[in-house]
Each structure stands twice: as C-alpha cells, then as structure tokens.
mmCIF file of C-alpha atoms in Angstrom:
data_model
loop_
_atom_site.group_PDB
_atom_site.id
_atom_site.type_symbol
_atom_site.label_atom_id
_atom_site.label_comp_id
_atom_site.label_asym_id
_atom_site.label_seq_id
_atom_site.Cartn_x
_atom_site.Cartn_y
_atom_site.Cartn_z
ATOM 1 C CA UNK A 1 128.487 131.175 58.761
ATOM 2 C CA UNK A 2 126.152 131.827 61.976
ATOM 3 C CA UNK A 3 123.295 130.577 60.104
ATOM 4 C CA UNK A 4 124.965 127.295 59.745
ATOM 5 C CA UNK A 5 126.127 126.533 63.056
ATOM 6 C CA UNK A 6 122.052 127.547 64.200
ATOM 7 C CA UNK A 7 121.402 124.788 61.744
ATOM 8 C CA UNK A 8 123.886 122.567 63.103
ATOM 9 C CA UNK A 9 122.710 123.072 66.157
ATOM 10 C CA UNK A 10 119.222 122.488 65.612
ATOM 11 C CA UNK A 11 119.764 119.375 63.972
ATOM 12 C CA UNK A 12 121.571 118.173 66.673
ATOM 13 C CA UNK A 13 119.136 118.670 69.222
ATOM 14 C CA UNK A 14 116.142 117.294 67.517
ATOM 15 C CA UNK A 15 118.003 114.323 66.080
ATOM 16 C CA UNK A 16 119.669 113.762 69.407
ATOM 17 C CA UNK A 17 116.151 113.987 71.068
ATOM 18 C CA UNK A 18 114.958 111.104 68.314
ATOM 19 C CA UNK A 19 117.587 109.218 68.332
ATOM 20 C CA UNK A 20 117.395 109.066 72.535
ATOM 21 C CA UNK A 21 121.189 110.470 72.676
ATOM 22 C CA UNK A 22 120.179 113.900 74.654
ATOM 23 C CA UNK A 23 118.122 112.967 77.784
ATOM 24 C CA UNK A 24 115.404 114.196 78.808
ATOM 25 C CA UNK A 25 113.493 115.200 81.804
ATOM 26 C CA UNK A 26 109.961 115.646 81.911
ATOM 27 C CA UNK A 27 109.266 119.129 83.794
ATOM 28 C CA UNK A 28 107.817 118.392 87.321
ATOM 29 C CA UNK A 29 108.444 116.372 90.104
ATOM 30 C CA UNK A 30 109.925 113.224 90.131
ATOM 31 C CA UNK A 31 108.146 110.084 89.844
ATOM 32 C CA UNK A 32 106.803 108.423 93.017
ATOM 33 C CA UNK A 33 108.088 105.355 94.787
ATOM 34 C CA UNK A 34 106.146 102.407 93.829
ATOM 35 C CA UNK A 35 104.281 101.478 97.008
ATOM 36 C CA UNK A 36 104.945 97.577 98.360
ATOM 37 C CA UNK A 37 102.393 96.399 101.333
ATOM 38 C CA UNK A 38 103.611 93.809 103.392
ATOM 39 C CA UNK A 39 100.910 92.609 106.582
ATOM 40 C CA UNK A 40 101.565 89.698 108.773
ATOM 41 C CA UNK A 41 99.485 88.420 110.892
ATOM 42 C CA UNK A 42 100.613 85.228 113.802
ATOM 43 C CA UNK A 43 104.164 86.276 113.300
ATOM 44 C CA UNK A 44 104.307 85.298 109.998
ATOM 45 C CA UNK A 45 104.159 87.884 106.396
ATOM 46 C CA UNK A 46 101.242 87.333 104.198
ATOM 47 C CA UNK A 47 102.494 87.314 100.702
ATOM 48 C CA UNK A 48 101.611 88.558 97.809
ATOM 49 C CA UNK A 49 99.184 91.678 98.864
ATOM 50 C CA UNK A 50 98.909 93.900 95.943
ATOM 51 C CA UNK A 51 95.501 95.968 97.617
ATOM 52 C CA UNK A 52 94.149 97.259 100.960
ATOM 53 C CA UNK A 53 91.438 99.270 101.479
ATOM 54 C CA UNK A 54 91.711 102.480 103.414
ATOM 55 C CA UNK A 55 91.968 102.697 107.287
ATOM 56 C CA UNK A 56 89.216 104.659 107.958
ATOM 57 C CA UNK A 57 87.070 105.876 110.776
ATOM 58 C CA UNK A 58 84.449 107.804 111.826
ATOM 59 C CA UNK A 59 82.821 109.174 114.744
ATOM 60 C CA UNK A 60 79.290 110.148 115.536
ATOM 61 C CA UNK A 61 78.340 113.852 115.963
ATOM 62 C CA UNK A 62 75.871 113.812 119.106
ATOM 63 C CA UNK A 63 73.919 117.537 119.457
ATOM 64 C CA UNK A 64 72.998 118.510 122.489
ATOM 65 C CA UNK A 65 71.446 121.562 124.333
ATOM 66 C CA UNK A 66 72.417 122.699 128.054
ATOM 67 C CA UNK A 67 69.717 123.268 130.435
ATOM 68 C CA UNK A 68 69.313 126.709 130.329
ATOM 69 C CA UNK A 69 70.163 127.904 126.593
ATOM 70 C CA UNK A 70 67.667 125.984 124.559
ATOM 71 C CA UNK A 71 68.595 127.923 121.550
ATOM 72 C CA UNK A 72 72.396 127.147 121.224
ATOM 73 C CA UNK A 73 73.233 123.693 119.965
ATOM 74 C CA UNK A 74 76.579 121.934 121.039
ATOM 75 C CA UNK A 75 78.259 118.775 119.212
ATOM 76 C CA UNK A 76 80.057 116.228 121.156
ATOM 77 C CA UNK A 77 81.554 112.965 119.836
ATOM 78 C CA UNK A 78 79.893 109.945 119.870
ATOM 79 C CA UNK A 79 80.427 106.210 119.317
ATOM 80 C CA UNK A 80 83.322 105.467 117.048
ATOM 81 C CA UNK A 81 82.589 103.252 114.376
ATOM 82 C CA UNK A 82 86.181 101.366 111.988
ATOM 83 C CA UNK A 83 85.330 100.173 108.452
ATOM 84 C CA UNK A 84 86.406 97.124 107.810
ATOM 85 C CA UNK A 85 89.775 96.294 106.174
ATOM 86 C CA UNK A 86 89.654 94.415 102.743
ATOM 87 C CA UNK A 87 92.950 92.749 101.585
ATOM 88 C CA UNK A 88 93.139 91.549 97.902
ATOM 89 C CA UNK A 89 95.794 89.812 96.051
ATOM 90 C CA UNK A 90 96.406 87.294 93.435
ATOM 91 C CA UNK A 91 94.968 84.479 93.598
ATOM 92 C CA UNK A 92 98.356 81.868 94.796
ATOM 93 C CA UNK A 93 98.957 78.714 96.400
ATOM 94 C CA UNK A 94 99.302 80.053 100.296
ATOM 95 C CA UNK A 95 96.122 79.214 102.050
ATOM 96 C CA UNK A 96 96.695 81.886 104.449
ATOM 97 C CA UNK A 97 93.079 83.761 103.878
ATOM 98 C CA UNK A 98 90.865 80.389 103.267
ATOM 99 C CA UNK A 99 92.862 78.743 106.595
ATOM 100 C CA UNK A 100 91.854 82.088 108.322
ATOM 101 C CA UNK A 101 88.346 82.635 107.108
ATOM 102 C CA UNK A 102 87.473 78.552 107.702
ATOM 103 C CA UNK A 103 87.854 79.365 111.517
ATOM 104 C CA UNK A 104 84.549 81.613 111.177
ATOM 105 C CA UNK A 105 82.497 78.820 109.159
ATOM 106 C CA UNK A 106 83.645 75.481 107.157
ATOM 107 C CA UNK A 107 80.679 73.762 105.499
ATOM 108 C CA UNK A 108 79.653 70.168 106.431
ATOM 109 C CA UNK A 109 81.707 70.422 109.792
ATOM 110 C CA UNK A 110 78.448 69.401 111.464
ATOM 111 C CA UNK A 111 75.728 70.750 113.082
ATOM 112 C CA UNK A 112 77.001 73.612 115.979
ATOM 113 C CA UNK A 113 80.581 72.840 114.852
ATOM 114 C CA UNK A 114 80.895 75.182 111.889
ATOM 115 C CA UNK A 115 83.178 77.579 113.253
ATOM 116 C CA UNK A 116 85.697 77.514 115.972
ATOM 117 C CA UNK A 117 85.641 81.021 118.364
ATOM 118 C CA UNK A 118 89.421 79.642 119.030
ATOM 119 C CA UNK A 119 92.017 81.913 117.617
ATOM 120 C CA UNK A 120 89.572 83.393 114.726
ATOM 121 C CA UNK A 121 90.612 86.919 116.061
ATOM 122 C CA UNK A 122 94.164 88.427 115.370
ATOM 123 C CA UNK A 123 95.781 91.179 115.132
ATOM 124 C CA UNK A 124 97.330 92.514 112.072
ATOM 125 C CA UNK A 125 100.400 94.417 111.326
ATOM 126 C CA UNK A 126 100.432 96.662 107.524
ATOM 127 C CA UNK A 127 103.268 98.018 106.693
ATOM 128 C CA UNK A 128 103.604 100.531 103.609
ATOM 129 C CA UNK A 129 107.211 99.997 102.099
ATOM 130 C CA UNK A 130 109.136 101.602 99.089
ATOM 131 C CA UNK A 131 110.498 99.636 96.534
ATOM 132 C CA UNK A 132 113.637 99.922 97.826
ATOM 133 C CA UNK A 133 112.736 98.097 101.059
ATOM 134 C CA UNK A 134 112.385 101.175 102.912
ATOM 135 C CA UNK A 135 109.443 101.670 105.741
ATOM 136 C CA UNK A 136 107.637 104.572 105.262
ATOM 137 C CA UNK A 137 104.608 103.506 107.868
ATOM 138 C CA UNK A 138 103.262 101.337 109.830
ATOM 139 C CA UNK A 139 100.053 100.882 111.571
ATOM 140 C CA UNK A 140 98.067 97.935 114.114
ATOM 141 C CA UNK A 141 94.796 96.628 113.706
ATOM 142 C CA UNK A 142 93.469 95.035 116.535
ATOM 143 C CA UNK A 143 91.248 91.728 117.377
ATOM 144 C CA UNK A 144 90.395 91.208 113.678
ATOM 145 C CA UNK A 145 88.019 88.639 112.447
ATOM 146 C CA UNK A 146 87.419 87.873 108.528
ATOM 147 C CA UNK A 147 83.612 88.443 107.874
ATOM 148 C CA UNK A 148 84.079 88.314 104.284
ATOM 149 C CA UNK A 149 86.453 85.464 101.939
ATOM 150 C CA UNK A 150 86.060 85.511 97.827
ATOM 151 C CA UNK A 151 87.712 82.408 97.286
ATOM 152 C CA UNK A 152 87.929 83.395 93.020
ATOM 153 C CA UNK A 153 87.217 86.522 92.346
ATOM 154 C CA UNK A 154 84.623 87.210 88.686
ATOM 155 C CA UNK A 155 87.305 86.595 85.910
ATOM 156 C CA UNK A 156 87.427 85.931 82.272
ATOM 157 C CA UNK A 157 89.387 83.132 80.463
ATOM 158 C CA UNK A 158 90.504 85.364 78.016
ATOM 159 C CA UNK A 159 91.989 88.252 79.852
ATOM 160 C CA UNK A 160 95.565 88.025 81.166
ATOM 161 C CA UNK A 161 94.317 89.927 84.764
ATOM 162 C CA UNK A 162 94.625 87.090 87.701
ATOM 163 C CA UNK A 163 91.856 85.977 89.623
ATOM 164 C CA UNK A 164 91.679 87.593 93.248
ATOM 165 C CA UNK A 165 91.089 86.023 96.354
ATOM 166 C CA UNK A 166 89.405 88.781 98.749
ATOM 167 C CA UNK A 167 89.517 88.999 102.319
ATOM 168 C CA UNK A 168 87.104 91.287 104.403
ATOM 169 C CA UNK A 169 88.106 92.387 107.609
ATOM 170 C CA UNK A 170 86.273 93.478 111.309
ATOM 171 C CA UNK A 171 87.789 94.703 113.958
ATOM 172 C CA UNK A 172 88.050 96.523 117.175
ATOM 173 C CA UNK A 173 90.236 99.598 115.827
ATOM 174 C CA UNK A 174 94.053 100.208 114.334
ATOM 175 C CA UNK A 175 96.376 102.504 115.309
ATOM 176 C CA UNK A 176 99.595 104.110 113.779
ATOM 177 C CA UNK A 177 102.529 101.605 114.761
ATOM 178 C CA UNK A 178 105.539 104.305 115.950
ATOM 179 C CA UNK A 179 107.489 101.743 117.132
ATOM 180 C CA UNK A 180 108.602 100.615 113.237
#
C-alpha cells in the first residue's frame, strides 16, 4: 500500500511539473527589473532611447618628486578627462537628434554658415527607470554638444533588427542628479 501512494505521488509531481499545474521557481534570485532610460534635453523627453553608453571618467595620474627625497615618488591627480555619451535608439519619425546635430553642421547652408554656435550646447538629464515607472537614478550632463550623428545605422533588408540612428555626445562633465 506505501509503495503505491510513493507512486502516486511521483506521478503527480512529474506530470504536474509537465503539464505546468505545480509551479515552479528557478533556485536563485529573482529576475531583474527591466531597465527603461528616459533623457530630455530643452525641457522636453527624448523618446524612444533603448541604449546609452556608460558615464565614465577618468583622471590623470601626475608623479612627482619633492625637493629633497628624489627617491620617493608621489601621485597627484591631474586633468580630468569625460568620454563622450552615445545615445542609440530606433530609428523613428522624431527629428530630435538630426534637429540637434544640424546646429553643429548642415550641408549646402553656405560658405561660413554651416553651423550655428546658437543653442548647439545643452544640457541633458538621464534618468534610469524600472518598468514599473519607478526612478532608480538620475544623473546631469552638462554643456553637451553632438560631435557624432548616424543618421541609418549598417542594416540588412532581411533581418527584422531596426535601423539605429546614433548620437555622439561631448561635454563638460555629468554629475549624479540627487534632487530626483
């Protein structure tokens, strides 16, 4: 009788398991949030940005001796240099990066009129969101300036991935935005 209600038992659990009556839980953590970006720039959010490089920074390492112990050699910082901030996304109808990256050059505008120094910098507000709408950070990056625009990025007709539009930005430094 105990060797039937084992088999009972069993049978249960792995026809419960393949039938999908019994959940299960994969051992481990729980799955992360899926990460939304949302960056605005002139008051207004940029849609559709799926990719943004990282914030990064470095700073020099200067060496340096004192006078009188020429043996021992000290590190300082030096200059502080930002990489530049590339934003990707599908390729859409808002003209947000071609309206912003035309203020740096626009062909045929004429000799000495190709770009406009008027508004080309901004600053730019990324925000890293949950799904759920949730903020989880926010940081500032300040007087940027595109020095990069891939109007179409390399596709193929025959792949379902959409074409990107890239835009590369300079700028003068970012900081974390406590404030959101």
């Amino acid at each position: 009788m105990k060797r039937g209600v084992f088999l009972f038992s069993l049978a249960f659990v792995i026809l419960g398991f393949d039938l999908g009556c019994v959940q299960w839980h994969p051992p481990g953590p729980p799955q992360a949030p899926i990460i939304l970006f949302v960056v605005k720039w002139d008051g207004k959010v940029i849609p559709g940005i799926t990719q943004i490089s990282a914030l990064h920074r470095k700073t020099e390492v200067v060496e340096h001796r004192t006078g009188d112990d020429s043996n021992l050699i000290r590190r300082s910082p030096g200059k502080t240099e930002y990489q530049p901030i590339v934003l990707k996304r599908p390729r859409t109808g808002d003209q947000e990066f071609e309206r912003w990256a035309n203020l740096v050059w626009v062909l045929g505008a004429g000799q000495g009129r190709e770009m406009s120094l008027k508004n080309y910098r901004k600053d730019l507000c990324i925000e890293m969101r949950e799904d759920t709408g949730r903020l989880l950070m926010a940081f500032r990056a300040y007087r940027c300036w595109p020095s990069g625009y891939v109007a179409l990025s390399e596709s193929r007709a025959e792949q379902k991935s959409a074409a990107l539009e890239i835009l590369v930005l300079e700028h003068e430094g970012w900081e974390r935005d406590e404030a959101n």
